[in-house]
Short mmCIF file of C-alpha atoms and ligand atoms in Angstrom, two decimals:
data_model
loop_
_atom_site.label_atom_id
_atom_site.label_comp_id
_atom_site.label_asym_id
_atom_site.label_seq_id
_atom_site.Cartn_x
_atom_site.Cartn_y
_atom_site.Cartn_z
CA MET A 23 -19.62 -4.77 -2.44
CA ALA A 24 -18.32 -2.34 -5.15
CA ARG A 25 -14.63 -1.73 -5.33
CA VAL A 26 -13.58 1.55 -6.65
CA TYR A 27 -10.69 2.63 -9.04
CA ASN A 28 -8.59 4.59 -6.25
CA PHE A 29 -6.36 7.15 -8.04
CA SER A 30 -5.03 8.23 -4.32
CA ALA A 31 -1.45 9.70 -4.11
CA GLY A 32 -1.07 7.64 -0.87
CA PRO A 33 -2.22 5.72 1.12
CA SER A 34 -3.25 4.21 -2.22
CA CYS A 35 -4.69 1.18 -3.86
CA LEU A 36 -3.27 -2.19 -3.21
CA PRO A 37 -3.30 -5.53 -5.33
CA GLU A 38 -6.86 -7.09 -4.90
CA ASP A 39 -5.11 -10.62 -4.69
CA VAL A 40 -2.98 -9.20 -1.52
CA LEU A 41 -6.13 -7.91 0.10
CA LYS A 42 -8.04 -11.32 -0.41
CA GLU A 43 -5.13 -13.17 1.14
CA CYS A 44 -5.12 -10.89 4.13
CA ALA A 45 -8.94 -11.45 4.44
CA ALA A 46 -8.36 -15.22 4.22
CA GLU A 47 -5.77 -15.29 7.04
CA MET A 48 -7.29 -12.39 9.17
CA MET A 49 -8.67 -14.96 11.69
CA GLU A 50 -6.03 -17.35 11.64
CA TYR A 51 -2.52 -17.18 10.36
CA GLY A 52 -1.31 -20.64 9.21
CA THR A 53 -2.32 -22.95 12.17
CA THR A 54 -1.23 -20.35 14.83
CA GLY A 55 -4.77 -19.81 15.82
CA GLN A 56 -4.32 -16.16 15.74
CA SER A 57 -4.26 -12.98 13.33
CA VAL A 58 -0.57 -11.62 12.62
CA MET A 59 -1.86 -8.44 14.14
CA GLU A 60 -1.95 -10.11 17.53
CA MET A 61 1.41 -11.82 17.39
CA SER A 62 4.43 -11.03 19.21
CA HIS A 63 7.26 -9.82 17.02
CA ARG A 64 9.54 -12.02 18.72
CA SER A 65 7.37 -15.23 18.13
CA LYS A 66 8.30 -18.22 15.79
CA ALA A 67 5.41 -17.47 13.58
CA TYR A 68 6.37 -13.77 13.01
CA GLU A 69 10.11 -14.01 12.42
CA PRO A 70 9.91 -15.69 8.97
CA ILE A 71 7.44 -13.08 7.82
CA ILE A 72 9.97 -10.03 8.51
CA GLN A 73 12.85 -12.05 7.26
CA ASP A 74 10.80 -13.07 3.98
CA ALA A 75 9.97 -9.43 3.46
CA GLU A 76 13.79 -8.24 3.60
CA ALA A 77 14.61 -11.27 1.62
CA MET A 78 12.24 -10.31 -1.24
CA ILE A 79 13.41 -6.81 -1.08
CA ARG A 80 16.94 -8.10 -1.87
CA LYS A 81 15.75 -10.29 -4.51
CA LEU A 82 13.50 -7.96 -6.31
CA MET A 83 15.93 -4.99 -5.97
CA ASN A 84 19.07 -6.99 -6.49
CA VAL A 85 20.44 -5.42 -3.53
CA PRO A 86 24.41 -5.84 -3.14
CA GLU A 87 25.63 -7.85 -0.12
CA ASN A 88 27.31 -4.71 1.47
CA TYR A 89 23.79 -3.00 1.76
CA LYS A 90 21.49 -3.19 4.96
CA VAL A 91 17.86 -3.40 4.34
CA LEU A 92 15.90 -1.87 7.21
CA PHE A 93 12.26 -1.30 8.19
CA VAL A 94 11.86 1.75 10.37
CA GLN A 95 8.99 3.83 11.34
CA GLY A 96 8.06 7.60 11.09
CA GLY A 97 7.38 7.82 7.35
CA GLY A 98 9.55 9.51 4.61
CA SER A 99 9.26 12.61 6.67
CA THR A 100 11.58 11.05 9.47
CA GLN A 101 14.08 10.07 6.86
CA PHE A 102 14.51 13.78 5.90
CA ALA A 103 16.02 14.02 9.40
CA MET A 104 17.76 10.76 9.76
CA VAL A 105 19.46 11.06 6.48
CA ALA A 106 21.21 14.41 7.79
CA GLN A 107 21.82 12.89 11.50
CA ASN A 108 23.53 9.86 10.12
CA LEU A 109 25.19 11.14 6.72
CA GLY A 110 25.80 14.81 7.09
CA ILE A 111 28.48 14.29 9.90
CA LYS A 112 31.87 14.87 8.30
CA ASN A 113 31.77 18.45 6.62
CA LYS A 114 28.31 18.96 7.74
CA LYS A 115 27.47 20.16 4.23
CA ALA A 116 25.08 18.43 1.78
CA ALA A 117 24.07 19.23 -1.90
CA TYR A 118 20.15 19.11 -2.64
CA ILE A 119 18.51 19.12 -5.88
CA GLU A 120 15.26 21.08 -5.56
CA THR A 121 12.65 19.54 -7.64
CA GLY A 122 9.41 20.18 -5.52
CA VAL A 123 7.88 20.10 -2.03
CA TRP A 124 9.26 16.78 -0.61
CA ALA A 125 12.83 17.79 -1.67
CA LYS A 126 12.39 21.24 -0.14
CA LYS A 127 11.15 19.83 3.22
CA ALA A 128 14.12 17.27 3.14
CA ALA A 129 16.56 20.26 2.70
CA ALA A 130 14.78 22.39 5.48
CA GLU A 131 15.15 19.48 7.96
CA ALA A 132 18.81 19.29 7.16
CA LYS A 133 19.32 22.85 7.57
CA HIS A 134 17.31 22.73 10.69
CA LEU A 135 19.70 20.30 11.98
CA GLY A 136 22.69 22.26 11.36
CA VAL A 137 23.90 20.70 7.99
CA ALA A 138 24.89 23.45 5.44
CA VAL A 139 22.61 22.93 2.35
CA ASP A 140 23.71 23.88 -1.32
CA VAL A 141 20.66 23.86 -3.39
CA ILE A 142 22.84 22.83 -6.65
CA ALA A 143 20.04 22.77 -9.30
CA SER A 144 16.25 23.77 -9.14
CA SER A 145 13.28 23.59 -11.42
CA LYS A 146 11.39 26.33 -9.27
CA ASP A 147 11.48 28.64 -12.46
CA LYS A 148 8.74 26.71 -14.01
CA ASN A 149 6.89 25.32 -11.01
CA TYR A 150 8.73 22.21 -10.86
CA SER A 151 7.34 20.86 -14.08
CA TYR A 152 10.70 19.32 -15.06
CA ILE A 153 13.70 17.79 -13.54
CA PRO A 154 17.02 19.76 -13.89
CA LYS A 155 19.76 17.99 -15.65
CA VAL A 156 23.12 17.76 -13.22
CA GLU A 157 25.73 15.78 -15.15
CA LYS A 158 28.09 15.86 -12.49
CA VAL A 159 28.48 16.68 -8.90
CA GLU A 160 31.78 17.63 -7.20
CA GLY A 161 32.80 19.33 -3.75
CA ASP A 162 33.18 18.62 -0.08
CA TYR A 163 29.58 17.34 0.41
CA ASP A 164 28.73 14.64 2.87
CA TYR A 165 25.87 13.32 0.49
CA VAL A 166 23.86 14.42 -2.78
CA TYR A 167 20.12 14.40 -2.36
CA ILE A 168 17.55 13.99 -4.69
CA CYS A 169 13.75 12.96 -4.73
CA PHE A 170 13.62 10.35 -7.42
CA ASN A 171 9.79 10.69 -8.10
CA ASN A 172 7.88 13.98 -7.34
CA THR A 173 4.55 12.80 -6.15
CA ILE A 174 3.14 16.30 -6.01
CA MET A 175 4.70 17.69 -9.28
CA GLY A 176 4.42 14.35 -11.29
CA THR A 177 8.10 14.28 -12.30
CA HIS A 178 10.62 11.72 -12.26
CA PHE A 179 14.49 11.59 -12.58
CA GLU A 180 15.23 9.75 -15.90
CA TYR A 181 18.96 9.83 -15.24
CA ILE A 182 21.04 9.25 -12.10
CA PRO A 183 23.34 12.22 -11.28
CA GLU A 184 27.08 11.16 -11.29
CA THR A 185 28.28 12.02 -7.94
CA GLY A 186 31.61 10.23 -7.79
CA ASN A 187 32.83 9.44 -4.30
CA ILE A 188 29.80 11.48 -2.57
CA PRO A 189 27.00 9.15 -1.73
CA LEU A 190 23.89 9.83 -3.52
CA VAL A 191 20.54 9.68 -1.34
CA ALA A 192 17.31 9.09 -3.05
CA ASP A 193 13.64 9.47 -1.69
CA MET A 194 11.77 6.70 -3.80
CA SER A 195 8.63 6.88 -1.62
CA SER A 196 6.39 7.10 -4.65
CA CYS A 197 8.48 4.84 -7.33
CA ILE A 198 10.09 2.14 -5.20
CA LEU A 199 9.82 -1.07 -7.43
CA SER A 200 8.01 0.48 -10.07
CA GLU A 201 11.13 0.14 -12.45
CA GLU A 202 14.67 -1.53 -12.26
CA ILE A 203 17.01 0.35 -10.19
CA ASP A 204 20.93 -0.36 -10.01
CA VAL A 205 21.06 0.10 -6.09
CA SER A 206 24.96 0.25 -6.26
CA LYS A 207 24.71 3.71 -7.73
CA PHE A 208 23.14 4.85 -4.47
CA GLY A 209 24.45 5.19 -1.03
CA LEU A 210 21.00 5.27 0.51
CA ILE A 211 17.47 4.83 -0.83
CA PHE A 212 14.47 5.23 1.40
CA ALA A 213 10.69 4.91 0.81
CA GLY A 214 7.53 5.34 2.93
CA ALA A 215 5.59 2.23 2.24
CA GLN A 216 1.86 3.57 1.64
CA LYS A 217 2.30 4.63 -1.90
CA ASN A 218 3.79 1.57 -3.77
CA LEU A 219 4.61 -1.03 -1.39
CA ALA A 220 2.02 -1.45 1.62
CA PRO A 221 -0.33 0.25 4.06
CA ALA A 222 1.13 3.15 5.98
CA GLY A 223 3.29 2.38 8.75
CA VAL A 224 6.79 1.16 7.61
CA THR A 225 9.55 3.13 5.64
CA LEU A 226 12.13 0.93 3.72
CA VAL A 227 15.77 2.11 4.04
CA ILE A 228 18.50 0.61 1.87
CA VAL A 229 21.92 1.75 2.93
CA ARG A 230 25.48 0.96 2.19
CA GLU A 231 27.05 -0.35 5.32
CA ASP A 232 30.15 1.84 5.41
CA LEU A 233 27.75 4.86 5.43
CA ILE A 234 26.13 3.73 8.95
CA PRO A 235 28.03 5.73 11.42
CA GLU A 236 28.68 4.57 15.15
CA PRO A 237 26.45 6.18 17.70
CA ASP A 238 28.86 8.92 18.77
CA ALA A 239 29.44 9.99 15.24
CA CYS A 240 26.09 10.89 14.48
CA LEU A 241 25.10 14.58 14.76
CA PRO A 242 24.82 15.62 18.49
CA GLY A 243 21.53 14.74 20.08
CA THR A 244 20.53 12.07 17.54
CA PRO A 245 18.09 9.89 19.52
CA THR A 246 18.79 6.09 19.59
CA MET A 247 15.61 5.27 17.19
CA SER A 248 17.24 7.69 14.71
CA MET A 249 20.50 5.86 14.28
CA TYR A 250 20.77 3.59 11.27
CA LYS A 251 23.14 1.50 13.37
CA THR A 252 20.22 0.76 15.90
CA HIS A 253 18.03 -0.66 13.41
CA ALA A 254 20.99 -2.26 11.39
CA ASP A 255 22.24 -4.30 14.49
CA ASN A 256 18.91 -5.60 15.55
CA ASP A 257 17.53 -6.54 12.21
CA SER A 258 15.01 -3.95 12.41
CA MET A 259 13.64 -5.43 15.57
CA TYR A 260 15.40 -3.01 18.28
CA ASN A 261 11.82 -2.32 19.40
CA THR A 262 8.31 -3.31 17.91
CA PRO A 263 8.02 -3.12 14.20
CA PRO A 264 4.94 -2.24 12.52
CA CYS A 265 4.31 -6.26 12.43
CA TYR A 266 1.14 -6.26 10.18
CA THR A 267 2.33 -3.67 7.95
CA ILE A 268 5.49 -5.69 6.96
CA TYR A 269 3.28 -8.93 6.62
CA VAL A 270 1.18 -6.96 3.76
CA LEU A 271 4.40 -5.78 2.39
CA GLY A 272 5.78 -9.29 1.97
CA LYS A 273 2.40 -10.20 0.14
CA VAL A 274 3.02 -7.26 -2.20
CA LEU A 275 6.40 -8.07 -2.80
CA HIS A 276 5.26 -11.71 -3.85
CA TRP A 277 2.55 -10.27 -5.88
CA ILE A 278 5.49 -8.05 -7.49
CA GLU A 279 7.35 -11.23 -8.41
CA LYS A 280 4.46 -12.93 -9.92
CA ASN A 281 4.01 -10.14 -12.22
CA GLY A 282 7.47 -10.26 -13.61
CA GLY A 283 9.60 -8.49 -10.98
CA ALA A 284 10.51 -4.89 -11.09
CA ALA A 285 11.22 -5.37 -15.01
CA GLY A 286 7.64 -6.99 -15.70
CA ILE A 287 5.99 -4.29 -13.46
CA ASN A 288 7.75 -1.48 -15.16
CA LYS A 289 6.54 -2.80 -18.37
CA LEU A 290 2.81 -2.59 -17.11
CA ASN A 291 3.59 0.75 -15.59
CA VAL A 292 5.03 2.06 -18.94
CA GLU A 293 1.83 0.79 -20.79
CA LYS A 294 -0.59 2.38 -18.31
CA ALA A 295 1.30 5.83 -18.18
CA ASP A 296 1.69 5.88 -22.05
CA TYR A 297 -1.95 5.26 -22.27
CA LEU A 298 -2.74 8.15 -20.14
CA TYR A 299 -0.29 10.77 -21.50
CA ASN A 300 -0.95 9.76 -25.33
CA PHE A 301 -4.54 10.74 -24.63
CA LEU A 302 -3.45 13.95 -22.74
CA ASP A 303 -1.11 14.87 -25.54
CA SER A 304 -3.94 14.33 -28.26
CA SER A 305 -6.53 16.08 -26.38
CA ASP A 306 -7.84 19.73 -27.27
CA PHE A 307 -9.37 19.83 -23.67
CA TYR A 308 -6.71 18.45 -21.22
CA HIS A 309 -3.14 18.89 -21.01
CA ALA A 310 -0.45 17.30 -18.78
CA THR A 311 1.64 19.91 -16.65
CA THR A 312 4.90 18.08 -16.97
CA GLU A 313 7.49 18.11 -19.57
CA VAL A 314 8.16 15.23 -21.72
CA GLY A 315 11.55 13.63 -20.36
CA SER A 316 10.80 14.08 -16.94
CA ARG A 317 7.39 12.67 -16.43
CA SER A 318 6.29 10.33 -13.56
CA LEU A 319 4.80 7.08 -14.44
CA MET A 320 3.22 6.96 -11.07
CA ASN A 321 1.73 10.52 -10.78
CA VAL A 322 0.07 12.13 -13.48
CA PRO A 323 -1.25 15.76 -12.87
CA PHE A 324 -3.42 17.31 -15.57
CA LEU A 325 -5.45 20.53 -16.40
CA THR A 326 -8.26 21.29 -18.59
CA LYS A 327 -8.58 23.94 -21.04
CA TYR A 328 -10.15 26.11 -18.54
CA SER A 329 -6.88 26.50 -16.95
CA ASN A 330 -5.16 28.85 -19.43
CA ASP A 331 -3.17 31.91 -19.75
CA LEU A 332 -5.89 34.08 -18.32
CA THR A 333 -6.23 31.99 -15.09
CA LYS A 334 -2.45 31.75 -15.01
CA ALA A 335 -1.97 35.33 -15.06
CA ALA A 336 -4.73 35.82 -12.60
CA ALA A 337 -3.49 33.42 -10.06
CA LYS A 338 -0.21 35.74 -10.05
CA VAL A 339 -2.11 38.75 -8.79
CA ASP A 340 -3.73 39.86 -5.59
CA GLU A 341 -7.48 39.18 -5.58
CA ALA A 342 -8.32 42.61 -4.99
CA GLU A 343 -6.49 43.43 -8.10
CA GLN A 344 -7.96 40.84 -10.61
CA THR A 345 -10.00 42.21 -13.57
CA ALA A 346 -13.53 41.07 -13.86
CA GLU A 347 -12.38 38.75 -16.73
CA GLN A 348 -9.64 37.16 -14.61
CA LYS A 349 -12.11 36.58 -11.74
CA ALA A 350 -14.57 34.82 -14.26
CA ALA A 351 -11.84 32.53 -15.59
CA LEU A 352 -10.70 31.51 -12.26
CA ALA A 353 -14.33 30.87 -11.11
CA LYS A 354 -14.80 28.90 -14.32
CA GLU A 355 -11.68 26.87 -13.65
CA LYS A 356 -12.73 25.97 -10.02
CA GLU A 357 -16.14 25.04 -11.16
CA ILE A 358 -14.90 22.55 -13.78
CA ASN A 359 -12.33 20.94 -11.56
CA ALA A 360 -14.82 20.55 -8.97
CA LYS A 361 -17.38 18.94 -11.31
CA PHE A 362 -14.65 16.66 -12.76
CA VAL A 363 -13.76 15.29 -9.36
CA LYS A 364 -17.42 14.98 -8.43
CA GLU A 365 -18.67 13.21 -11.59
CA ALA A 366 -15.74 10.86 -11.68
CA GLU A 367 -16.41 9.97 -8.00
CA ALA A 368 -19.93 9.04 -8.91
CA ALA A 369 -18.54 6.76 -11.83
CA GLY A 370 -16.41 4.96 -9.26
CA LEU A 371 -13.05 6.79 -9.97
CA VAL A 372 -11.99 8.46 -6.91
CA ASN A 373 -9.31 10.60 -5.23
CA LEU A 374 -8.58 12.56 -8.59
CA LYS A 375 -8.30 16.18 -7.17
CA GLY A 376 -5.23 17.78 -7.85
CA HIS A 377 -2.61 19.14 -5.36
CA ARG A 378 -3.31 22.84 -4.68
CA LEU A 379 0.28 23.58 -5.90
CA VAL A 380 -0.48 22.29 -9.26
CA GLY A 381 -4.07 22.59 -9.35
CA GLY A 382 -6.49 20.55 -11.62
CA MET A 383 -6.49 16.80 -11.28
CA ARG A 384 -3.97 14.13 -10.56
CA ALA A 385 -4.17 10.65 -11.23
CA SER A 386 -1.71 8.37 -9.14
CA ILE A 387 -1.32 5.06 -11.07
CA TYR A 388 1.01 3.13 -8.81
CA ASN A 389 1.98 -0.56 -9.26
CA ALA A 390 -1.41 -1.79 -8.21
CA MET A 391 -3.61 0.27 -10.48
CA THR A 392 -4.66 -1.76 -13.38
CA LEU A 393 -4.66 -0.95 -17.23
CA ASP A 394 -8.33 -1.34 -16.91
CA GLY A 395 -8.55 1.39 -14.35
CA VAL A 396 -6.60 3.66 -16.61
CA LYS A 397 -8.82 2.84 -19.41
CA ALA A 398 -11.81 3.55 -17.28
CA LEU A 399 -10.40 7.02 -16.48
CA VAL A 400 -9.59 7.84 -20.22
CA GLU A 401 -13.08 6.79 -21.17
CA PHE A 402 -14.71 9.05 -18.36
CA MET A 403 -12.45 11.92 -19.34
CA LYS A 404 -13.44 11.61 -23.09
CA LYS A 405 -17.12 11.78 -22.07
CA PHE A 406 -16.62 14.89 -19.56
CA ALA A 407 -14.61 16.63 -22.53
CA GLU A 408 -17.62 16.31 -24.87
CA ASN A 409 -20.07 17.41 -22.21
CA ASN A 410 -18.04 20.37 -21.13
C1 PLP B 12 4.52 11.24 0.67
C2 PLP B 12 5.97 11.35 0.33
C3 PLP B 12 6.73 11.63 1.34
C4 PLP B 12 6.27 11.70 2.92
O1 PLP B 12 5.92 10.56 3.50
P1 PLP B 12 5.28 10.30 4.88
O2 PLP B 12 5.56 8.87 4.89
O3 PLP B 12 4.02 10.88 4.91
O4 PLP B 12 6.30 10.94 5.81
C5 PLP B 12 8.18 11.92 1.32
N1 PLP B 12 8.60 12.07 -0.02
C6 PLP B 12 7.92 11.56 -1.12
C7 PLP B 12 8.33 11.64 -2.36
C8 PLP B 12 6.51 11.37 -0.98
O5 PLP B 12 5.59 10.97 -1.90
#
């Protein structure tokens, strides 16, 4: 068996210790004579598993008493709708900060459901390579929405917008528990688990109790399963939860605790990210695509010197109108990126292909990626630069 270093943006690598524990308990969990996969979610053996996962979230994130911790399904994408259906109900108006694909999708979903969307700031002017500074938000908004870490663009909020009495909603899918967060500054936080917490299948929602509406106060047509109250009133057991994923989540949370909790993990994350960004910033061959002050610790997109002014200009014109020089530059860029990804894979460094909206490569270095993995990547990058 040879394990690779997996730089996937999601689903992504899990701590090896967790995988080993799951393997050891696969055929029999405790003395139950069965796998967790096979258990009734209402059984005596399973109930402590989900209760422990919730308790660990509360402990590691210091969740205040007046917040509910929910485990729901449907991924981050379903939360785009649920946020609007449950919170966009008074003035049916919300403010969104547009920092890339996921924030845009969330805003589009709110609009689709009849909530008026004000885009109060955007970094579209520079292809979302930075986080716009919004000091203070005022207005008759039902909520203010941000995507705290932009998985595709590789940016991260280094500040929390001041929204006064307006609840702040944050999508933390790709940075949850990568750093210490003051939950009380937010009305609602959600995170699909498959980036930093667990395998795919569960979404964590942390919501202030007073923001959970009664069923008939939700937007008209909201299904029962999309009401936060349904899940809050039933301890996330209204219907069958993704039992096994929640079990793995619990193990990941204990692994985080062993690594010093959010603060300890953050220290490791800063060390890993600094190692990679420092290399990128000092390289003549590679460059990061994001601005200092907005950089993600989790997702690091980068380009090579073959992505340059010529290719940038070429990408903006129709193929039919490109000059021969521009065509050649684009072809070379494409060839080098493909070569990088292919040779990296052969060296045991996988899933480094960049997202098409940014191009180049992207290394996702979530909590479970080791410093050794990042060092192996940088060593490979050095050699690749020498040979190309
Ligand atoms: C991946 C991702 C999503 C979408 O999550 P799904 O669980 O696939 O719906 C939403 N927001 C962010 C920031 C993401 O990284």
